[in-house]
Amino acid sequence: MDRNTMRATAREQLKGFCRVCPVCDGRACAGEVPGMGGVGTGGAFKANMDALARVKLNLRTIHAVKEPDLGLTLWGRTLAMPILVAPITGSTYNMGGTMTEEAFIAEMVAGALQAGTLCMTGDGADPTMFGSGIKAGRENNGAAIAIIKPRTQDMIKNHLRTAEEAGLVATGMDVDGAGLVTMAMKGQPVGPKTPDELHEVIAATRLPFIVKGVMTVDEAEAAVAAGAAAIVVSNHGGRVLDFTPGAAEVLPAIAARVKGRAIIFADGGVRSGADVLKLLALGADAVLVGRPMVIAAFGGGREGVALVLNQLKNELLQAMLLTGTADVKQVSASILHREDR
């Protein structure tokens, strides 16, 4: 399996839904939702890319860092890298359907595990979406994290019990899915949650709970106060609200407020190991990667997923060596270039 072959295969498998562009920046697919694009103008998708591109790294090679540590322990699981697969669903209506939902998430979960990390699984209007993720996690010794849409309280609690019974690592909710019209159209309403409602569902599970879709300091505080073990700084890949800032733009202020009180994941526009290091320096504990993993799964199955994750890992290692960063658990903001320095 090589990257060029994988991408060529993915281009055929995803024809009409993803162009597998040389640079996945949302320009060619703007407004294609359903599909792989960003909502409306596609500006929120592009904002993720632009925010990361504005962050620059200081090149440093006179130091003692010879063998950087990329390992991370997450809720009892030792990961080979601080990079996880983001929760993605909709193989049929977002990706063309050449892979079933069950086959798609099975390859994502197995590929992540092969690379030494974890995949978050998603939820959607079709019940097979959540169920397929649970099945993949169960078949891989619980090595998955189930993310649930902001459904009714009772439905969320039912899904939480399902995740617990499958022995998954953690669970959570993508609160930024509150406005998804496709869910309501299919008789499965979603909506915003009050702090009390959030606390209620977090208290209903023994698993670590992740609140995904946090883009402001006050909501980061609210999630932690409600008992969240982790948050994901994310604008849902630019797929729910146009004109939002990029994740990297809001991450520092959020990290300044809740770092150390909850695990901070950052999700949005990661395309290289250098991007991973930037987000860690801005305050994340780990990052999620989304669209590149769709191309990997459709182009090469679990081997493709592992290939892309390991490439990101190797690029991260190189970036750490070239910035004097010894440990992914202690990334200093001093590696970022500031104009006033």
Short mmCIF file of C-alpha atoms in Angstrom, two decimals:
data_model
loop_
_atom_site.label_atom_id
_atom_site.label_comp_id
_atom_site.label_asym_id
_atom_site.label_seq_id
_atom_site.Cartn_x
_atom_site.Cartn_y
_atom_site.Cartn_z
CA MET A 1 0.00 0.00 0.00
CA ASP A 2 1.39 3.40 -0.98
CA ARG A 3 -0.19 6.82 -0.68
CA ASN A 4 -0.53 7.50 -4.43
CA THR A 5 -2.32 4.20 -5.06
CA MET A 6 -4.55 4.78 -2.07
CA ARG A 7 -5.56 8.24 -3.28
CA ALA A 8 -6.19 7.05 -6.83
CA THR A 9 -8.47 4.30 -5.56
CA ALA A 10 -10.28 6.72 -3.25
CA ARG A 11 -10.87 9.11 -6.14
CA GLU A 12 -12.75 6.38 -7.99
CA GLN A 13 -14.62 5.13 -4.93
CA LEU A 14 -15.68 8.64 -3.87
CA LYS A 15 -16.46 9.97 -7.35
CA GLY A 16 -19.15 12.63 -7.22
CA PHE A 17 -18.73 13.16 -3.48
CA CYS A 18 -15.03 13.91 -2.90
CA ARG A 19 -12.51 14.95 -5.53
CA VAL A 20 -9.53 13.89 -3.41
CA CYS A 21 -7.93 17.25 -4.09
CA PRO A 22 -4.14 17.69 -3.82
CA VAL A 23 -4.88 20.02 -0.90
CA CYS A 24 -8.03 19.24 1.08
CA ASP A 25 -9.04 22.81 1.90
CA GLY A 26 -12.77 22.91 1.15
CA ARG A 27 -12.58 25.14 -1.91
CA ALA A 28 -13.76 22.61 -4.50
CA CYS A 29 -16.56 21.21 -2.32
CA ALA A 30 -17.88 24.43 -0.74
CA GLY A 31 -21.57 24.10 0.07
CA GLU A 32 -21.70 20.39 -0.69
CA VAL A 33 -23.59 19.16 2.36
CA PRO A 34 -24.58 16.30 2.07
CA GLY A 35 -21.18 15.55 0.67
CA MET A 36 -17.74 16.33 2.05
CA GLY A 37 -17.80 20.12 1.96
CA GLY A 38 -18.47 22.93 4.36
CA VAL A 39 -21.92 24.40 4.78
CA GLY A 40 -22.97 27.50 2.82
CA THR A 41 -19.96 29.37 1.47
CA GLY A 42 -17.63 26.74 2.92
CA GLY A 43 -16.04 29.54 4.92
CA ALA A 44 -16.02 27.67 8.24
CA PHE A 45 -14.19 24.72 6.63
CA LYS A 46 -11.64 27.07 5.11
CA ALA A 47 -11.32 28.96 8.39
CA ASN A 48 -9.94 25.81 10.03
CA MET A 49 -7.25 25.62 7.36
CA ASP A 50 -6.48 29.34 7.40
CA ALA A 51 -6.23 29.50 11.18
CA LEU A 52 -3.67 26.70 11.22
CA ALA A 53 -1.75 28.18 8.28
CA ARG A 54 -1.28 31.44 10.17
CA VAL A 55 0.53 29.60 12.99
CA LYS A 56 4.28 29.38 12.33
CA LEU A 57 6.92 27.22 14.00
CA ASN A 58 10.39 28.25 15.17
CA LEU A 59 13.08 26.06 13.61
CA ARG A 60 15.56 24.97 16.29
CA THR A 61 18.28 22.35 15.86
CA ILE A 62 20.83 23.20 18.54
CA HIS A 63 19.42 21.25 21.47
CA ALA A 64 19.57 17.88 23.26
CA VAL A 65 16.31 16.36 21.99
CA LYS A 66 17.29 13.16 20.17
CA GLU A 67 14.34 10.81 20.69
CA PRO A 68 11.03 12.63 21.21
CA ASP A 69 8.29 10.84 23.14
CA LEU A 70 5.07 10.64 21.11
CA GLY A 71 3.19 8.39 23.53
CA LEU A 72 0.00 9.35 25.32
CA THR A 73 -2.09 7.51 27.91
CA LEU A 74 -5.81 8.11 27.56
CA TRP A 75 -8.22 6.57 30.09
CA GLY A 76 -6.03 3.55 30.64
CA ARG A 77 -5.09 3.08 26.98
CA THR A 78 -1.53 3.75 25.86
CA LEU A 79 -1.51 5.39 22.43
CA ALA A 80 1.43 5.59 20.06
CA MET A 81 0.57 9.18 19.13
CA PRO A 82 -1.65 12.08 20.26
CA ILE A 83 -3.70 11.68 17.07
CA LEU A 84 -7.15 10.06 16.98
CA VAL A 85 -9.65 9.52 14.18
CA ALA A 86 -12.60 11.92 14.35
CA PRO A 87 -16.17 10.56 14.42
CA ILE A 88 -17.50 10.43 10.85
CA THR A 89 -20.73 8.91 9.56
CA GLY A 90 -22.83 9.02 6.40
CA SER A 91 -21.05 6.63 4.07
CA THR A 92 -24.17 6.47 1.90
CA TYR A 93 -25.22 10.10 1.55
CA ASN A 94 -21.92 11.90 2.22
CA MET A 95 -19.45 9.55 0.52
CA GLY A 96 -21.35 7.77 -2.23
CA GLY A 97 -22.08 4.44 -0.63
CA THR A 98 -19.44 2.23 -2.26
CA MET A 99 -18.73 1.13 1.30
CA THR A 100 -21.55 0.34 3.71
CA GLU A 101 -21.66 2.20 7.00
CA GLU A 102 -20.68 -0.97 8.84
CA ALA A 103 -17.72 -1.70 6.56
CA PHE A 104 -16.53 1.92 6.66
CA ILE A 105 -16.40 2.27 10.42
CA ALA A 106 -15.00 -1.24 10.85
CA GLU A 107 -12.01 -0.27 8.69
CA MET A 108 -11.59 3.03 10.52
CA VAL A 109 -11.58 1.44 13.98
CA ALA A 110 -9.30 -1.44 12.95
CA GLY A 111 -6.92 0.86 11.08
CA ALA A 112 -6.59 3.22 14.02
CA LEU A 113 -5.88 0.29 16.32
CA GLN A 114 -3.29 -1.04 13.87
CA ALA A 115 -1.50 2.31 14.06
CA GLY A 116 -1.61 2.30 17.84
CA THR A 117 -4.39 4.81 18.41
CA LEU A 118 -8.18 5.10 18.65
CA CYS A 119 -11.12 6.00 16.44
CA MET A 120 -14.14 7.93 17.60
CA THR A 121 -17.35 6.58 16.09
CA GLY A 122 -20.40 8.64 15.25
CA ASP A 123 -24.15 8.78 15.19
CA GLY A 124 -26.74 9.85 12.65
CA ALA A 125 -30.25 9.65 11.28
CA ASP A 126 -29.80 6.05 10.18
CA PRO A 127 -29.68 3.73 13.24
CA THR A 128 -27.01 1.63 11.51
CA MET A 129 -24.57 4.53 11.98
CA PHE A 130 -24.39 4.40 15.76
CA GLY A 131 -24.85 0.64 15.81
CA SER A 132 -22.02 0.06 13.35
CA GLY A 133 -19.62 2.01 15.52
CA ILE A 134 -20.63 0.08 18.61
CA LYS A 135 -20.18 -3.22 16.74
CA ALA A 136 -16.72 -2.21 15.51
CA GLY A 137 -15.68 -1.20 19.00
CA ARG A 138 -16.96 -4.41 20.54
CA GLU A 139 -15.15 -6.53 17.94
CA ASN A 140 -11.89 -4.69 18.71
CA ASN A 141 -11.86 -5.17 22.49
CA GLY A 142 -13.61 -1.88 23.17
CA ALA A 143 -11.01 0.17 21.29
CA ALA A 144 -13.38 2.94 20.21
CA ILE A 145 -15.08 6.06 21.56
CA ALA A 146 -18.78 6.46 20.80
CA ILE A 147 -20.02 9.99 20.11
CA ILE A 148 -23.78 10.53 20.29
CA LYS A 149 -25.88 13.26 18.66
CA PRO A 150 -27.70 15.72 21.00
CA ARG A 151 -30.92 13.69 20.90
CA THR A 152 -33.63 13.50 23.55
CA GLN A 153 -32.34 12.80 27.04
CA ASP A 154 -33.83 9.30 27.12
CA MET A 155 -32.37 8.36 23.74
CA ILE A 156 -28.92 9.58 24.78
CA LYS A 157 -29.11 7.51 27.96
CA ASN A 158 -30.06 4.43 25.94
CA HIS A 159 -27.05 4.98 23.70
CA LEU A 160 -24.82 5.48 26.74
CA ARG A 161 -25.87 2.10 28.12
CA THR A 162 -25.12 0.51 24.75
CA ALA A 163 -21.62 2.01 24.76
CA GLU A 164 -21.03 0.76 28.30
CA GLU A 165 -22.20 -2.76 27.45
CA ALA A 166 -19.80 -2.83 24.50
CA GLY A 167 -16.89 -2.02 26.84
CA LEU A 168 -15.82 1.11 24.97
CA VAL A 169 -13.05 3.41 26.17
CA ALA A 170 -15.25 6.49 26.47
CA THR A 171 -18.34 8.13 25.10
CA GLY A 172 -19.63 11.64 24.50
CA MET A 173 -21.86 13.96 22.53
CA ASP A 174 -21.23 16.27 19.58
CA VAL A 175 -23.29 19.20 20.82
CA ASP A 176 -22.45 21.07 17.61
CA GLY A 177 -24.82 18.68 15.82
CA ALA A 178 -27.75 20.51 17.43
CA GLY A 179 -28.91 22.07 14.16
CA LEU A 180 -28.61 19.10 11.83
CA VAL A 181 -31.69 19.29 9.61
CA THR A 182 -31.21 15.76 8.25
CA MET A 183 -31.85 14.32 11.71
CA ALA A 184 -35.15 16.18 12.13
CA MET A 185 -36.23 15.31 8.60
CA LYS A 186 -35.88 11.62 9.47
CA GLY A 187 -37.89 11.90 12.67
CA GLN A 188 -34.91 12.03 15.05
CA PRO A 189 -34.83 15.54 16.46
CA VAL A 190 -31.70 17.03 17.94
CA GLY A 191 -31.17 20.32 19.71
CA PRO A 192 -29.10 22.39 22.12
CA LYS A 193 -28.63 21.24 25.70
CA THR A 194 -28.90 23.31 28.86
CA PRO A 195 -26.11 22.95 31.42
CA ASP A 196 -28.48 20.93 33.61
CA GLU A 197 -29.37 18.59 30.72
CA LEU A 198 -25.69 18.14 29.95
CA HIS A 199 -24.97 17.31 33.59
CA GLU A 200 -27.85 14.82 33.60
CA VAL A 201 -26.50 12.74 30.71
CA ILE A 202 -22.90 12.90 31.93
CA ALA A 203 -24.02 11.65 35.34
CA ALA A 204 -25.89 8.79 33.65
CA THR A 205 -22.73 6.97 32.54
CA ARG A 206 -19.68 5.51 34.24
CA LEU A 207 -17.60 6.09 31.09
CA PRO A 208 -15.47 9.22 30.59
CA PHE A 209 -17.69 11.71 28.74
CA ILE A 210 -16.50 14.01 25.94
CA VAL A 211 -18.30 17.18 24.88
CA LYS A 212 -17.48 17.77 21.22
CA GLY A 213 -18.13 21.04 19.44
CA VAL A 214 -16.89 23.63 21.96
CA MET A 215 -15.84 26.93 20.37
CA THR A 216 -16.11 29.49 23.18
CA VAL A 217 -14.54 29.88 26.61
CA ASP A 218 -17.87 30.06 28.42
CA GLU A 219 -19.10 26.79 26.88
CA ALA A 220 -15.78 25.12 27.71
CA GLU A 221 -16.34 26.20 31.33
CA ALA A 222 -19.94 24.95 31.21
CA ALA A 223 -18.90 21.54 29.85
CA VAL A 224 -16.26 21.07 32.54
CA ALA A 225 -18.64 22.25 35.26
CA ALA A 226 -21.18 19.68 34.03
CA GLY A 227 -18.62 16.92 34.58
CA ALA A 228 -17.07 16.43 31.15
CA ALA A 229 -13.82 14.47 31.22
CA ALA A 230 -12.82 16.05 27.92
CA ILE A 231 -13.88 18.62 25.35
CA VAL A 232 -13.26 18.81 21.63
CA VAL A 233 -12.61 22.28 20.26
CA SER A 234 -14.34 21.93 16.90
CA ASN A 235 -16.73 23.67 14.50
CA HIS A 236 -17.90 20.27 13.16
CA GLY A 237 -15.56 20.53 10.18
CA GLY A 238 -17.36 23.67 9.05
CA ARG A 239 -20.43 21.59 8.28
CA VAL A 240 -23.08 23.09 10.57
CA LEU A 241 -22.67 26.89 10.79
CA ASP A 242 -21.10 29.15 8.18
CA PHE A 243 -18.72 31.97 9.17
CA THR A 244 -17.37 30.43 12.38
CA PRO A 245 -13.69 30.91 13.23
CA GLY A 246 -11.22 28.07 12.87
CA ALA A 247 -10.52 25.75 15.79
CA ALA A 248 -6.90 26.91 16.08
CA GLU A 249 -8.11 30.50 16.41
CA VAL A 250 -10.19 29.90 19.55
CA LEU A 251 -8.13 27.11 21.11
CA PRO A 252 -5.59 29.21 23.09
CA ALA A 253 -8.23 31.12 25.05
CA ILE A 254 -10.14 27.92 25.82
CA ALA A 255 -6.97 26.12 26.90
CA ALA A 256 -5.98 29.04 29.12
CA ARG A 257 -9.23 28.56 31.03
CA VAL A 258 -9.73 24.78 31.30
CA LYS A 259 -6.33 23.13 30.64
CA GLY A 260 -5.67 20.55 33.32
CA ARG A 261 -9.31 20.37 34.37
CA ALA A 262 -10.34 18.33 31.34
CA ILE A 263 -8.58 16.74 28.40
CA ILE A 264 -8.61 19.08 25.40
CA PHE A 265 -8.90 17.66 21.89
CA ALA A 266 -8.66 19.94 18.86
CA ASP A 267 -10.36 19.08 15.59
CA GLY A 268 -10.20 21.05 12.37
CA GLY A 269 -7.94 21.20 9.34
CA VAL A 270 -5.17 18.82 10.45
CA ARG A 271 -3.30 17.73 7.32
CA SER A 272 0.25 17.15 8.59
CA GLY A 273 2.29 16.29 11.63
CA ALA A 274 3.33 19.93 11.83
CA ASP A 275 -0.35 20.85 12.17
CA VAL A 276 -0.60 18.40 15.06
CA LEU A 277 2.36 20.03 16.80
CA LYS A 278 0.88 23.50 16.28
CA LEU A 279 -2.37 22.51 17.98
CA LEU A 280 -0.49 20.90 20.88
CA ALA A 281 1.51 24.11 21.30
CA LEU A 282 -1.73 26.12 21.26
CA GLY A 283 -3.06 24.10 24.18
CA ALA A 284 -4.52 20.80 22.94
CA ASP A 285 -3.65 17.50 24.61
CA ALA A 286 -4.42 15.53 21.43
CA VAL A 287 -5.97 16.11 18.02
CA LEU A 288 -8.62 14.53 15.80
CA VAL A 289 -8.29 13.98 12.05
CA GLY A 290 -11.37 13.68 9.87
CA ARG A 291 -11.57 14.04 6.09
CA PRO A 292 -8.11 12.57 5.32
CA MET A 293 -9.23 9.40 7.09
CA VAL A 294 -12.26 9.07 4.79
CA ILE A 295 -9.91 9.11 1.79
CA ALA A 296 -7.68 6.58 3.57
CA ALA A 297 -10.53 4.18 4.35
CA PHE A 298 -12.09 4.33 0.89
CA GLY A 299 -8.70 4.11 -0.80
CA GLY A 300 -7.07 1.41 1.27
CA GLY A 301 -9.30 0.13 4.04
CA ARG A 302 -7.65 -0.37 7.41
CA GLU A 303 -4.19 -0.46 5.81
CA GLY A 304 -4.88 2.96 4.29
CA VAL A 305 -6.07 4.33 7.62
CA ALA A 306 -2.95 3.03 9.38
CA LEU A 307 -0.76 4.36 6.56
CA VAL A 308 -2.07 7.92 6.89
CA LEU A 309 -1.94 7.88 10.69
CA ASN A 310 1.64 6.61 10.68
CA GLN A 311 2.63 9.25 8.16
CA LEU A 312 1.20 11.92 10.45
CA LYS A 313 3.07 10.33 13.35
CA ASN A 314 6.36 10.39 11.44
CA GLU A 315 5.82 14.00 10.39
CA LEU A 316 5.08 14.89 14.01
CA LEU A 317 8.31 13.22 15.10
CA GLN A 318 10.26 15.23 12.54
CA ALA A 319 8.57 18.48 13.59
CA MET A 320 9.42 17.77 17.22
CA LEU A 321 13.07 17.14 16.38
CA LEU A 322 13.20 20.39 14.42
CA THR A 323 11.63 22.48 17.20
CA GLY A 324 13.39 20.92 20.18
CA THR A 325 10.21 19.35 21.55
CA ALA A 326 10.93 16.33 23.74
CA ASP A 327 7.46 15.14 24.73
CA VAL A 328 3.97 15.51 23.22
CA LYS A 329 2.63 15.83 26.77
CA GLN A 330 4.70 18.97 27.35
CA VAL A 331 4.68 21.11 24.23
CA SER A 332 5.76 24.67 24.90
CA ALA A 333 4.11 27.64 23.22
CA SER A 334 7.66 28.97 22.77
CA ILE A 335 8.02 26.80 19.65
CA LEU A 336 5.50 29.11 17.95
CA HIS A 337 6.87 32.09 16.07
CA ARG A 338 5.69 35.47 17.27
CA GLU A 339 6.32 38.64 15.28
CA ASP A 340 7.30 40.55 18.42
CA ARG A 341 10.10 38.12 19.35
#
